[in-house]
């Protein structure tokens, strides 16, 4: 699978998915945005990358995280 992120920051989809799923219950949307911060801008160049992450969250049945990821994307003007 391709890396998601900036040069020098190798966050593959599985690593990013793992970080999001491991966030504590009661986490805030800002916590999700903090995890996604390093990769959001790179997603503008390749929309397949967020699709991989969103698909993984769907397989994990984490609609709550999908919603937060989409809100973070919208706040950074990343096409949803």
XYZ file of N, CA and C in Angstrom:
240
model
N 0.840 -1.186 0.000
C 0.000 0.000 0.000
C 0.879 1.240 0.000
N 0.401 2.322 -0.604
C 1.194 3.544 -0.630
C 1.225 4.196 0.741
N 2.245 5.012 0.938
C 2.321 5.791 2.167
C 1.380 6.973 2.070
N 0.833 7.344 3.194
C 0.002 8.534 3.269
C 0.810 9.562 4.029
N 1.037 10.705 3.427
C 1.697 11.748 4.179
C 2.729 12.502 3.387
N 3.542 13.194 4.110
C 4.552 14.051 3.531
C 5.855 13.288 3.409
N 6.742 13.737 2.506
C 8.050 13.092 2.424
C 8.712 13.076 3.802
N 9.291 11.952 4.140
C 9.934 11.820 5.440
C 8.982 11.387 6.535
N 7.711 11.347 6.243
C 6.722 10.922 7.222
C 5.970 9.744 6.628
N 6.364 8.561 6.993
C 5.779 7.367 6.388
C 4.610 6.880 7.226
N 3.461 7.418 6.966
C 2.251 6.955 7.626
C 1.436 6.192 6.607
N 1.538 4.890 6.625
C 0.737 4.084 5.724
C -0.693 4.046 6.212
N -1.598 3.609 5.360
C -3.009 3.563 5.742
C -3.258 2.736 7.000
N -2.561 1.618 7.136
C -2.775 0.776 8.324
C -2.308 1.476 9.593
N -1.176 2.158 9.510
C -0.666 2.876 10.687
C -1.613 4.000 11.086
N -2.083 4.741 10.109
C -3.004 5.841 10.382
C -4.325 5.310 10.930
N -4.821 4.239 10.336
C -6.049 3.608 10.816
C -5.869 3.155 12.263
N -4.732 2.543 12.549
C -4.455 2.088 13.913
C -4.426 3.229 14.910
N -3.825 4.344 14.521
C -3.774 5.508 15.413
C -5.170 6.037 15.697
N -5.998 6.099 14.674
C -7.352 6.626 14.864
C -8.194 5.697 15.725
N -8.143 4.403 15.436
C -8.953 3.434 16.174
C -8.521 3.367 17.641
N -7.252 3.640 17.912
C -6.763 3.548 19.290
C -7.054 4.797 20.124
N -7.622 5.824 19.522
C -7.978 7.011 20.311
C -8.978 6.623 21.389
N -8.833 7.227 22.530
C -9.662 6.876 23.679
C -11.134 7.203 23.442
N -12.021 6.453 24.090
C -13.439 6.812 24.026
C -13.628 8.219 24.598
N -14.538 8.950 24.054
C -14.772 10.313 24.505
C -13.811 11.313 23.899
N -13.046 10.855 22.915
C -12.100 11.750 22.254
C -12.862 12.863 21.551
N -12.144 13.940 21.278
C -12.750 15.078 20.590
C -12.392 15.022 19.112
N -13.144 15.732 18.311
C -12.841 15.822 16.882
C -11.439 16.399 16.675
N -11.031 17.288 17.558
C -9.695 17.882 17.453
C -8.600 16.829 17.580
N -8.865 15.785 18.377
C -7.887 14.700 18.513
C -7.699 13.985 17.180
N -8.792 13.770 16.474
C -8.727 13.134 15.154
C -7.977 14.043 14.189
N -8.284 15.328 14.220
C -7.603 16.280 13.329
C -6.111 16.354 13.629
N -5.737 16.202 14.897
C -4.315 16.196 15.252
C -3.600 15.000 14.624
N -4.244 13.844 14.638
C -3.654 12.651 14.017
C -3.529 12.855 12.513
N -4.544 13.461 11.906
C -4.570 13.631 10.450
C -3.760 14.823 9.964
N -3.433 15.736 10.854
C -2.756 16.971 10.471
C -1.614 16.818 9.488
N -0.670 15.908 9.737
C 0.473 15.786 8.831
C 0.128 15.280 7.429
N -1.050 14.692 7.260
C -1.359 14.083 5.960
C -2.448 14.789 5.172
N -3.232 15.621 5.821
C -4.402 16.199 5.151
C -4.064 16.941 3.863
N -3.057 17.759 3.886
C -2.744 18.539 2.685
C -2.272 17.654 1.538
N -1.581 16.569 1.855
C -1.136 15.665 0.787
C -2.320 14.947 0.144
N -3.431 14.849 0.859
C -4.607 14.192 0.306
C -5.210 14.974 -0.848
N -4.959 16.279 -0.898
C -5.481 17.078 -2.010
C -4.915 16.592 -3.336
N -3.684 16.127 -3.315
C -3.015 15.682 -4.540
C -3.437 14.278 -4.953
N -3.866 13.460 -4.011
C -4.214 12.074 -4.332
C -5.438 11.640 -3.532
N -6.633 11.776 -4.102
C -7.855 11.443 -3.367
C -8.009 9.961 -3.050
N -7.170 9.120 -3.628
C -7.246 7.693 -3.297
C -6.806 7.443 -1.860
N -5.915 8.281 -1.363
C -5.379 8.067 -0.023
C -6.446 8.167 1.068
N -7.260 9.219 1.112
C -8.303 9.235 2.140
C -9.354 8.151 1.913
N -9.549 7.760 0.663
C -10.512 6.697 0.369
C -10.082 5.397 1.034
N -8.785 5.110 0.996
C -8.263 3.903 1.643
C -8.547 3.954 3.144
N -8.291 5.090 3.757
C -8.520 5.232 5.193
C -10.006 5.120 5.527
N -10.848 5.824 4.790
C -12.285 5.792 5.063
C -12.853 4.389 4.865
N -12.360 3.671 3.880
C -12.802 2.287 3.665
C -12.411 1.409 4.850
N -11.200 1.611 5.354
C -10.754 0.846 6.519
C -11.595 1.134 7.748
N -11.931 2.397 7.955
C -12.792 2.751 9.085
C -14.183 2.145 8.921
N -14.677 2.104 7.703
C -15.987 1.493 7.454
C -15.944 -0.002 7.776
N -14.857 -0.667 7.381
C -14.720 -2.098 7.687
C -14.672 -2.340 9.195
N -14.106 -1.386 9.918
C -14.039 -1.476 11.384
C -15.354 -1.046 12.040
N -16.302 -0.629 11.225
C -17.599 -0.138 11.709
C -17.429 1.052 12.661
N -16.598 2.008 12.228
C -16.316 3.190 13.034
C -16.880 4.437 12.364
N -18.204 4.477 12.263
C -18.878 5.622 11.645
C -18.557 6.920 12.383
N -18.346 6.828 13.686
C -18.001 8.021 14.465
C -16.692 8.627 13.978
N -15.712 7.775 13.687
C -14.432 8.272 13.192
C -14.534 8.748 11.752
N -15.347 8.068 10.955
C -15.549 8.515 9.565
C -16.079 9.943 9.566
N -17.052 10.197 10.416
C -17.634 11.541 10.498
C -16.579 12.575 10.896
N -15.761 12.243 11.879
C -14.721 13.179 12.321
C -13.669 13.398 11.237
N -13.284 12.345 10.529
C -12.303 12.476 9.442
C -12.853 13.400 8.362
N -14.116 13.219 8.009
C -14.728 14.062 6.977
C -14.773 15.521 7.431
N -15.105 15.762 8.685
C -15.110 17.139 9.195
C -13.711 17.749 9.144
N -12.701 16.971 9.492
C -11.315 17.472 9.417
C -10.942 17.795 7.978
N -11.346 16.931 7.062
C -11.063 17.167 5.642
C -11.730 18.459 5.181
N -12.976 18.657 5.566
C -13.696 19.861 5.165
C -13.042 21.112 5.748
N -12.571 21.025 6.980
C -11.962 22.203 7.608
C -10.663 22.611 6.918
N -9.985 21.664 6.289
C -8.748 21.958 5.552
C -8.995 22.084 4.053
N -10.263 22.125 3.675
C -10.650 22.280 2.274
C -10.140 21.141 1.388
N -10.122 19.941 1.957
C -9.783 18.747 1.187
C -11.093 18.211 0.635
N -11.132 17.963 -0.656
C -12.362 17.514 -1.295
C -12.829 16.202 -0.684
N -14.115 16.163 -0.364
C -14.711 14.974 0.253
C -15.504 14.222 -0.794
